[in-house]
């Protein structure tokens, strides 16, 4: 993958190599996915400090989790330098000493007209001179009123705790048709 920077900054974009192995059977109804990525920024015509990064994801997917017709995804991700935690393009000038990791669990269910999803996340980020920890928890429940209309209810909470400064908190509640 290649991106060009059209923002007028001193960066010239970034290239990324991305490889996946997936659907590796590990237990009845369970599969593993492995992802590896490497990025290379081109800000100064070469590999200056902060113009490269790498990342990895390890994900386990369990079908029909707890017999509720959905599944469960658990994953661990790591990224450094110019790669973001989603294994996509991050900041092409990020310091190679910057890194982050997170662990996430997301169960889903579907029983008749009822469906839902939950998420629990912990994330740690570090850049030279500072770091932060993030926590998120949330869930969504849906009810199918008809084939094409659902009612959704969602609630979530997120907190970011930087090493310097105050904690940041967000609570979200959503009710509505879809």
mmCIF file with all atom_site columns, C-alpha atoms in Angstrom:
data_model
loop_
_atom_site.group_PDB
_atom_site.id
_atom_site.type_symbol
_atom_site.label_atom_id
_atom_site.label_alt_id
_atom_site.label_comp_id
_atom_site.label_asym_id
_atom_site.label_entity_id
_atom_site.label_seq_id
_atom_site.pdbx_PDB_ins_code
_atom_site.Cartn_x
_atom_site.Cartn_y
_atom_site.Cartn_z
_atom_site.occupancy
_atom_site.B_iso_or_equiv
_atom_site.pdbx_formal_charge
_atom_site.auth_seq_id
_atom_site.auth_comp_id
_atom_site.auth_asym_id
_atom_site.auth_atom_id
_atom_site.pdbx_PDB_model_num
ATOM 1   C CA . UNK A 1 1   ? 0.000   0.000   0.000  1.00 0.00 ? 1   UNK A CA 1
ATOM 2   C CA . UNK A 1 2   ? 1.187   3.538   -0.666 1.00 0.00 ? 2   UNK A CA 1
ATOM 3   C CA . UNK A 1 3   ? -0.115  6.907   0.414  1.00 0.00 ? 3   UNK A CA 1
ATOM 4   C CA . UNK A 1 4   ? 1.021   10.361  -0.658 1.00 0.00 ? 4   UNK A CA 1
ATOM 5   C CA . UNK A 1 5   ? 0.912   13.369  1.630  1.00 0.00 ? 5   UNK A CA 1
ATOM 6   C CA . UNK A 1 6   ? -0.884  16.263  -0.022 1.00 0.00 ? 6   UNK A CA 1
ATOM 7   C CA . UNK A 1 7   ? -1.107  18.402  3.120  1.00 0.00 ? 7   UNK A CA 1
ATOM 8   C CA . UNK A 1 8   ? 1.866   20.601  2.218  1.00 0.00 ? 8   UNK A CA 1
ATOM 9   C CA . UNK A 1 9   ? 3.964   19.249  5.101  1.00 0.00 ? 9   UNK A CA 1
ATOM 10  C CA . UNK A 1 10  ? 7.547   18.005  4.811  1.00 0.00 ? 10  UNK A CA 1
ATOM 11  C CA . UNK A 1 11  ? 6.486   14.359  4.492  1.00 0.00 ? 11  UNK A CA 1
ATOM 12  C CA . UNK A 1 12  ? 6.154   12.644  1.121  1.00 0.00 ? 12  UNK A CA 1
ATOM 13  C CA . UNK A 1 13  ? 3.862   9.841   2.209  1.00 0.00 ? 13  UNK A CA 1
ATOM 14  C CA . UNK A 1 14  ? 4.329   6.334   3.441  1.00 0.00 ? 14  UNK A CA 1
ATOM 15  C CA . UNK A 1 15  ? 4.491   2.776   2.099  1.00 0.00 ? 15  UNK A CA 1
ATOM 16  C CA . UNK A 1 16  ? 3.171   -0.255  3.979  1.00 0.00 ? 16  UNK A CA 1
ATOM 17  C CA . UNK A 1 17  ? 3.540   -4.013  3.553  1.00 0.00 ? 17  UNK A CA 1
ATOM 18  C CA . UNK A 1 18  ? 0.787   -6.058  5.148  1.00 0.00 ? 18  UNK A CA 1
ATOM 19  C CA . UNK A 1 19  ? 0.581   -9.865  5.465  1.00 0.00 ? 19  UNK A CA 1
ATOM 20  C CA . UNK A 1 20  ? -2.106  -12.094 7.001  1.00 0.00 ? 20  UNK A CA 1
ATOM 21  C CA . UNK A 1 21  ? -2.574  -15.737 7.851  1.00 0.00 ? 21  UNK A CA 1
ATOM 22  C CA . UNK A 1 22  ? -6.166  -16.454 8.798  1.00 0.00 ? 22  UNK A CA 1
ATOM 23  C CA . UNK A 1 23  ? -8.705  -19.198 9.447  1.00 0.00 ? 23  UNK A CA 1
ATOM 24  C CA . UNK A 1 24  ? -6.079  -21.309 11.235 1.00 0.00 ? 24  UNK A CA 1
ATOM 25  C CA . UNK A 1 25  ? -8.137  -23.908 13.163 1.00 0.00 ? 25  UNK A CA 1
ATOM 26  C CA . UNK A 1 26  ? -7.095  -24.092 16.830 1.00 0.00 ? 26  UNK A CA 1
ATOM 27  C CA . UNK A 1 27  ? -10.138 -25.573 18.616 1.00 0.00 ? 27  UNK A CA 1
ATOM 28  C CA . UNK A 1 28  ? -13.708 -26.661 17.719 1.00 0.00 ? 28  UNK A CA 1
ATOM 29  C CA . UNK A 1 29  ? -15.338 -23.541 16.242 1.00 0.00 ? 29  UNK A CA 1
ATOM 30  C CA . UNK A 1 30  ? -12.222 -21.460 16.933 1.00 0.00 ? 30  UNK A CA 1
ATOM 31  C CA . UNK A 1 31  ? -9.820  -19.910 14.439 1.00 0.00 ? 31  UNK A CA 1
ATOM 32  C CA . UNK A 1 32  ? -6.682  -17.829 14.692 1.00 0.00 ? 32  UNK A CA 1
ATOM 33  C CA . UNK A 1 33  ? -5.665  -14.837 12.589 1.00 0.00 ? 33  UNK A CA 1
ATOM 34  C CA . UNK A 1 34  ? -2.092  -13.493 12.457 1.00 0.00 ? 34  UNK A CA 1
ATOM 35  C CA . UNK A 1 35  ? -1.277  -10.108 10.917 1.00 0.00 ? 35  UNK A CA 1
ATOM 36  C CA . UNK A 1 36  ? 2.108   -8.478  10.392 1.00 0.00 ? 36  UNK A CA 1
ATOM 37  C CA . UNK A 1 37  ? 2.783   -5.035  8.941  1.00 0.00 ? 37  UNK A CA 1
ATOM 38  C CA . UNK A 1 38  ? 5.819   -2.875  8.183  1.00 0.00 ? 38  UNK A CA 1
ATOM 39  C CA . UNK A 1 39  ? 5.710   0.799   7.193  1.00 0.00 ? 39  UNK A CA 1
ATOM 40  C CA . UNK A 1 40  ? 8.327   3.096   5.712  1.00 0.00 ? 40  UNK A CA 1
ATOM 41  C CA . UNK A 1 41  ? 7.940   6.875   5.544  1.00 0.00 ? 41  UNK A CA 1
ATOM 42  C CA . UNK A 1 42  ? 9.663   8.846   2.816  1.00 0.00 ? 42  UNK A CA 1
ATOM 43  C CA . UNK A 1 43  ? 10.054  12.278  4.378  1.00 0.00 ? 43  UNK A CA 1
ATOM 44  C CA . UNK A 1 44  ? 13.735  12.789  3.659  1.00 0.00 ? 44  UNK A CA 1
ATOM 45  C CA . UNK A 1 45  ? 14.462  10.329  0.865  1.00 0.00 ? 45  UNK A CA 1
ATOM 46  C CA . UNK A 1 46  ? 15.655  7.599   3.221  1.00 0.00 ? 46  UNK A CA 1
ATOM 47  C CA . UNK A 1 47  ? 15.073  5.898   6.565  1.00 0.00 ? 47  UNK A CA 1
ATOM 48  C CA . UNK A 1 48  ? 15.601  8.715   9.032  1.00 0.00 ? 48  UNK A CA 1
ATOM 49  C CA . UNK A 1 49  ? 14.649  8.137   12.675 1.00 0.00 ? 49  UNK A CA 1
ATOM 50  C CA . UNK A 1 50  ? 10.884  8.006   12.934 1.00 0.00 ? 50  UNK A CA 1
ATOM 51  C CA . UNK A 1 51  ? 10.157  7.031   9.367  1.00 0.00 ? 51  UNK A CA 1
ATOM 52  C CA . UNK A 1 52  ? 9.483   3.354   9.884  1.00 0.00 ? 52  UNK A CA 1
ATOM 53  C CA . UNK A 1 53  ? 7.323   1.127   12.015 1.00 0.00 ? 53  UNK A CA 1
ATOM 54  C CA . UNK A 1 54  ? 6.035   -2.375  12.453 1.00 0.00 ? 54  UNK A CA 1
ATOM 55  C CA . UNK A 1 55  ? 3.017   -4.010  13.988 1.00 0.00 ? 55  UNK A CA 1
ATOM 56  C CA . UNK A 1 56  ? 1.417   -7.336  14.749 1.00 0.00 ? 56  UNK A CA 1
ATOM 57  C CA . UNK A 1 57  ? -2.062  -8.637  15.555 1.00 0.00 ? 57  UNK A CA 1
ATOM 58  C CA . UNK A 1 58  ? -3.011  -11.971 17.084 1.00 0.00 ? 58  UNK A CA 1
ATOM 59  C CA . UNK A 1 59  ? -6.780  -12.624 17.013 1.00 0.00 ? 59  UNK A CA 1
ATOM 60  C CA . UNK A 1 60  ? -8.865  -15.600 18.127 1.00 0.00 ? 60  UNK A CA 1
ATOM 61  C CA . UNK A 1 61  ? -12.397 -15.914 16.731 1.00 0.00 ? 61  UNK A CA 1
ATOM 62  C CA . UNK A 1 62  ? -14.811 -18.334 18.401 1.00 0.00 ? 62  UNK A CA 1
ATOM 63  C CA . UNK A 1 63  ? -18.051 -19.194 16.576 1.00 0.00 ? 63  UNK A CA 1
ATOM 64  C CA . UNK A 1 64  ? -21.348 -19.672 18.452 1.00 0.00 ? 64  UNK A CA 1
ATOM 65  C CA . UNK A 1 65  ? -19.865 -18.347 21.700 1.00 0.00 ? 65  UNK A CA 1
ATOM 66  C CA . UNK A 1 66  ? -21.817 -19.688 24.699 1.00 0.00 ? 66  UNK A CA 1
ATOM 67  C CA . UNK A 1 67  ? -24.363 -21.190 22.279 1.00 0.00 ? 67  UNK A CA 1
ATOM 68  C CA . UNK A 1 68  ? -25.934 -17.763 21.600 1.00 0.00 ? 68  UNK A CA 1
ATOM 69  C CA . UNK A 1 69  ? -25.525 -17.835 17.813 1.00 0.00 ? 69  UNK A CA 1
ATOM 70  C CA . UNK A 1 70  ? -22.917 -15.075 17.640 1.00 0.00 ? 70  UNK A CA 1
ATOM 71  C CA . UNK A 1 71  ? -19.234 -15.299 18.317 1.00 0.00 ? 71  UNK A CA 1
ATOM 72  C CA . UNK A 1 72  ? -16.362 -13.898 20.314 1.00 0.00 ? 72  UNK A CA 1
ATOM 73  C CA . UNK A 1 73  ? -13.287 -12.047 19.075 1.00 0.00 ? 73  UNK A CA 1
ATOM 74  C CA . UNK A 1 74  ? -10.268 -11.609 21.346 1.00 0.00 ? 74  UNK A CA 1
ATOM 75  C CA . UNK A 1 75  ? -7.229  -9.850  19.980 1.00 0.00 ? 75  UNK A CA 1
ATOM 76  C CA . UNK A 1 76  ? -3.882  -8.430  21.013 1.00 0.00 ? 76  UNK A CA 1
ATOM 77  C CA . UNK A 1 77  ? -2.231  -5.734  18.895 1.00 0.00 ? 77  UNK A CA 1
ATOM 78  C CA . UNK A 1 78  ? 1.159   -4.016  18.949 1.00 0.00 ? 78  UNK A CA 1
ATOM 79  C CA . UNK A 1 79  ? 2.495   -1.192  16.786 1.00 0.00 ? 79  UNK A CA 1
ATOM 80  C CA . UNK A 1 80  ? 5.561   1.024   16.776 1.00 0.00 ? 80  UNK A CA 1
ATOM 81  C CA . UNK A 1 81  ? 6.833   4.051   14.904 1.00 0.00 ? 81  UNK A CA 1
ATOM 82  C CA . UNK A 1 82  ? 4.833   5.150   11.873 1.00 0.00 ? 82  UNK A CA 1
ATOM 83  C CA . UNK A 1 83  ? 2.309   2.290   12.008 1.00 0.00 ? 83  UNK A CA 1
ATOM 84  C CA . UNK A 1 84  ? -0.952  2.694   13.937 1.00 0.00 ? 84  UNK A CA 1
ATOM 85  C CA . UNK A 1 85  ? -2.499  0.027   16.158 1.00 0.00 ? 85  UNK A CA 1
ATOM 86  C CA . UNK A 1 86  ? -4.999  -0.955  13.448 1.00 0.00 ? 86  UNK A CA 1
ATOM 87  C CA . UNK A 1 87  ? -1.978  -1.883  11.273 1.00 0.00 ? 87  UNK A CA 1
ATOM 88  C CA . UNK A 1 88  ? -2.746  1.065   9.002  1.00 0.00 ? 88  UNK A CA 1
ATOM 89  C CA . UNK A 1 89  ? -0.997  4.308   8.129  1.00 0.00 ? 89  UNK A CA 1
ATOM 90  C CA . UNK A 1 90  ? -0.135  6.311   11.210 1.00 0.00 ? 90  UNK A CA 1
ATOM 91  C CA . UNK A 1 91  ? 2.035   9.400   11.449 1.00 0.00 ? 91  UNK A CA 1
ATOM 92  C CA . UNK A 1 92  ? 4.833   8.984   8.860  1.00 0.00 ? 92  UNK A CA 1
ATOM 93  C CA . UNK A 1 93  ? 7.142   11.134  11.014 1.00 0.00 ? 93  UNK A CA 1
ATOM 94  C CA . UNK A 1 94  ? 6.414   9.347   14.324 1.00 0.00 ? 94  UNK A CA 1
ATOM 95  C CA . UNK A 1 95  ? 9.466   8.527   16.412 1.00 0.00 ? 95  UNK A CA 1
ATOM 96  C CA . UNK A 1 96  ? 10.493  4.859   16.201 1.00 0.00 ? 96  UNK A CA 1
ATOM 97  C CA . UNK A 1 97  ? 10.621  4.884   20.024 1.00 0.00 ? 97  UNK A CA 1
ATOM 98  C CA . UNK A 1 98  ? 6.827   5.413   20.036 1.00 0.00 ? 98  UNK A CA 1
ATOM 99  C CA . UNK A 1 99  ? 4.742   2.307   20.509 1.00 0.00 ? 99  UNK A CA 1
ATOM 100 C CA . UNK A 1 100 ? 1.424   1.038   21.750 1.00 0.00 ? 100 UNK A CA 1
ATOM 101 C CA . UNK A 1 101 ? -0.426  -2.156  22.493 1.00 0.00 ? 101 UNK A CA 1
ATOM 102 C CA . UNK A 1 102 ? -3.985  -3.140  23.298 1.00 0.00 ? 102 UNK A CA 1
ATOM 103 C CA . UNK A 1 103 ? -6.065  -6.136  24.227 1.00 0.00 ? 103 UNK A CA 1
ATOM 104 C CA . UNK A 1 104 ? -9.725  -6.327  23.239 1.00 0.00 ? 104 UNK A CA 1
ATOM 105 C CA . UNK A 1 105 ? -12.594 -8.766  23.839 1.00 0.00 ? 105 UNK A CA 1
ATOM 106 C CA . UNK A 1 106 ? -15.797 -8.442  21.803 1.00 0.00 ? 106 UNK A CA 1
ATOM 107 C CA . UNK A 1 107 ? -18.594 -11.018 22.210 1.00 0.00 ? 107 UNK A CA 1
ATOM 108 C CA . UNK A 1 108 ? -21.689 -11.002 19.954 1.00 0.00 ? 108 UNK A CA 1
ATOM 109 C CA . UNK A 1 109 ? -25.007 -12.825 20.072 1.00 0.00 ? 109 UNK A CA 1
ATOM 110 C CA . UNK A 1 110 ? -28.092 -13.367 17.897 1.00 0.00 ? 110 UNK A CA 1
ATOM 111 C CA . UNK A 1 111 ? -31.108 -15.181 19.326 1.00 0.00 ? 111 UNK A CA 1
ATOM 112 C CA . UNK A 1 112 ? -34.188 -14.718 17.172 1.00 0.00 ? 112 UNK A CA 1
ATOM 113 C CA . UNK A 1 113 ? -35.028 -11.022 16.852 1.00 0.00 ? 113 UNK A CA 1
ATOM 114 C CA . UNK A 1 114 ? -32.533 -10.089 19.596 1.00 0.00 ? 114 UNK A CA 1
ATOM 115 C CA . UNK A 1 115 ? -28.887 -9.349  18.834 1.00 0.00 ? 115 UNK A CA 1
ATOM 116 C CA . UNK A 1 116 ? -26.041 -7.616  20.541 1.00 0.00 ? 116 UNK A CA 1
ATOM 117 C CA . UNK A 1 117 ? -22.375 -6.917  20.896 1.00 0.00 ? 117 UNK A CA 1
ATOM 118 C CA . UNK A 1 118 ? -20.074 -5.945  23.737 1.00 0.00 ? 118 UNK A CA 1
ATOM 119 C CA . UNK A 1 119 ? -16.534 -4.650  23.924 1.00 0.00 ? 119 UNK A CA 1
ATOM 120 C CA . UNK A 1 120 ? -13.883 -4.349  26.603 1.00 0.00 ? 120 UNK A CA 1
ATOM 121 C CA . UNK A 1 121 ? -10.559 -2.683  25.757 1.00 0.00 ? 121 UNK A CA 1
ATOM 122 C CA . UNK A 1 122 ? -7.305  -1.771  27.497 1.00 0.00 ? 122 UNK A CA 1
ATOM 123 C CA . UNK A 1 123 ? -4.657  0.184   25.569 1.00 0.00 ? 123 UNK A CA 1
ATOM 124 C CA . UNK A 1 124 ? -1.229  1.579   26.458 1.00 0.00 ? 124 UNK A CA 1
ATOM 125 C CA . UNK A 1 125 ? 0.549   4.203   24.326 1.00 0.00 ? 125 UNK A CA 1
ATOM 126 C CA . UNK A 1 126 ? 4.076   5.533   24.743 1.00 0.00 ? 126 UNK A CA 1
ATOM 127 C CA . UNK A 1 127 ? 5.852   8.353   22.964 1.00 0.00 ? 127 UNK A CA 1
ATOM 128 C CA . UNK A 1 128 ? 9.224   9.711   24.109 1.00 0.00 ? 128 UNK A CA 1
ATOM 129 C CA . UNK A 1 129 ? 8.618   11.681  27.290 1.00 0.00 ? 129 UNK A CA 1
ATOM 130 C CA . UNK A 1 130 ? 5.082   10.526  28.067 1.00 0.00 ? 130 UNK A CA 1
ATOM 131 C CA . UNK A 1 131 ? 2.595   7.673   28.039 1.00 0.00 ? 131 UNK A CA 1
ATOM 132 C CA . UNK A 1 132 ? -1.114  7.047   28.490 1.00 0.00 ? 132 UNK A CA 1
ATOM 133 C CA . UNK A 1 133 ? -3.499  4.237   29.406 1.00 0.00 ? 133 UNK A CA 1
ATOM 134 C CA . UNK A 1 134 ? -6.981  3.901   27.937 1.00 0.00 ? 134 UNK A CA 1
ATOM 135 C CA . UNK A 1 135 ? -9.962  1.823   29.026 1.00 0.00 ? 135 UNK A CA 1
ATOM 136 C CA . UNK A 1 136 ? -13.265 1.288   27.203 1.00 0.00 ? 136 UNK A CA 1
ATOM 137 C CA . UNK A 1 137 ? -16.333 -0.789  27.924 1.00 0.00 ? 137 UNK A CA 1
ATOM 138 C CA . UNK A 1 138 ? -19.624 -0.810  26.076 1.00 0.00 ? 138 UNK A CA 1
ATOM 139 C CA . UNK A 1 139 ? -22.462 -2.776  24.644 1.00 0.00 ? 139 UNK A CA 1
ATOM 140 C CA . UNK A 1 140 ? -25.267 -2.690  22.127 1.00 0.00 ? 140 UNK A CA 1
ATOM 141 C CA . UNK A 1 141 ? -28.563 -4.572  22.030 1.00 0.00 ? 141 UNK A CA 1
ATOM 142 C CA . UNK A 1 142 ? -30.844 -4.650  19.000 1.00 0.00 ? 142 UNK A CA 1
ATOM 143 C CA . UNK A 1 143 ? -34.379 -5.908  18.485 1.00 0.00 ? 143 UNK A CA 1
ATOM 144 C CA . UNK A 1 144 ? -35.674 -6.595  14.950 1.00 0.00 ? 144 UNK A CA 1
ATOM 145 C CA . UNK A 1 145 ? -39.145 -5.067  14.747 1.00 0.00 ? 145 UNK A CA 1
ATOM 146 C CA . UNK A 1 146 ? -39.446 -6.278  11.137 1.00 0.00 ? 146 UNK A CA 1
ATOM 147 C CA . UNK A 1 147 ? -37.150 -7.588  8.417  1.00 0.00 ? 147 UNK A CA 1
ATOM 148 C CA . UNK A 1 148 ? -35.786 -4.089  7.674  1.00 0.00 ? 148 UNK A CA 1
ATOM 149 C CA . UNK A 1 149 ? -36.303 -2.162  10.929 1.00 0.00 ? 149 UNK A CA 1
ATOM 150 C CA . UNK A 1 150 ? -34.434 -2.566  14.221 1.00 0.00 ? 150 UNK A CA 1
ATOM 151 C CA . UNK A 1 151 ? -34.434 -0.751  17.526 1.00 0.00 ? 151 UNK A CA 1
ATOM 152 C CA . UNK A 1 152 ? -30.936 -0.150  18.943 1.00 0.00 ? 152 UNK A CA 1
ATOM 153 C CA . UNK A 1 153 ? -29.811 0.651   22.463 1.00 0.00 ? 153 UNK A CA 1
ATOM 154 C CA . UNK A 1 154 ? -26.149 1.327   23.126 1.00 0.00 ? 154 UNK A CA 1
ATOM 155 C CA . UNK A 1 155 ? -24.099 2.451   26.108 1.00 0.00 ? 155 UNK A CA 1
ATOM 156 C CA . UNK A 1 156 ? -20.363 2.953   26.394 1.00 0.00 ? 156 UNK A CA 1
ATOM 157 C CA . UNK A 1 157 ? -17.723 4.449   28.659 1.00 0.00 ? 157 UNK A CA 1
ATOM 158 C CA . UNK A 1 158 ? -14.116 5.378   27.831 1.00 0.00 ? 158 UNK A CA 1
ATOM 159 C CA . UNK A 1 159 ? -11.333 6.831   29.954 1.00 0.00 ? 159 UNK A CA 1
ATOM 160 C CA . UNK A 1 160 ? -7.850  8.034   28.983 1.00 0.00 ? 160 UNK A CA 1
ATOM 161 C CA . UNK A 1 161 ? -5.243  8.559   31.685 1.00 0.00 ? 161 UNK A CA 1
ATOM 162 C CA . UNK A 1 162 ? -2.171  10.440  30.435 1.00 0.00 ? 162 UNK A CA 1
ATOM 163 C CA . UNK A 1 163 ? 0.999   10.251  32.544 1.00 0.00 ? 163 UNK A CA 1
ATOM 164 C CA . UNK A 1 164 ? 0.926   14.056  32.752 1.00 0.00 ? 164 UNK A CA 1
ATOM 165 C CA . UNK A 1 165 ? -2.379  15.868  32.945 1.00 0.00 ? 165 UNK A CA 1
ATOM 166 C CA . UNK A 1 166 ? -5.954  15.078  33.826 1.00 0.00 ? 166 UNK A CA 1
ATOM 167 C CA . UNK A 1 167 ? -7.979  12.007  32.962 1.00 0.00 ? 167 UNK A CA 1
ATOM 168 C CA . UNK A 1 168 ? -10.389 12.306  30.065 1.00 0.00 ? 168 UNK A CA 1
ATOM 169 C CA . UNK A 1 169 ? -13.775 10.540  30.341 1.00 0.00 ? 169 UNK A CA 1
ATOM 170 C CA . UNK A 1 170 ? -16.599 9.939   27.885 1.00 0.00 ? 170 UNK A CA 1
ATOM 171 C CA . UNK A 1 171 ? -19.970 8.282   28.458 1.00 0.00 ? 171 UNK A CA 1
ATOM 172 C CA . UNK A 1 172 ? -22.226 7.617   25.457 1.00 0.00 ? 172 UNK A CA 1
ATOM 173 C CA . UNK A 1 173 ? -25.858 6.482   25.434 1.00 0.00 ? 173 UNK A CA 1
ATOM 174 C CA . UNK A 1 174 ? -27.765 5.974   22.182 1.00 0.00 ? 174 UNK A CA 1
ATOM 175 C CA . UNK A 1 175 ? -31.389 4.945   21.580 1.00 0.00 ? 175 UNK A CA 1
ATOM 176 C CA . UNK A 1 176 ? -32.913 4.835   18.144 1.00 0.00 ? 176 UNK A CA 1
ATOM 177 C CA . UNK A 1 177 ? -34.280 3.069   15.089 1.00 0.00 ? 177 UNK A CA 1
ATOM 178 C CA . UNK A 1 178 ? -32.119 1.611   12.343 1.00 0.00 ? 178 UNK A CA 1
#
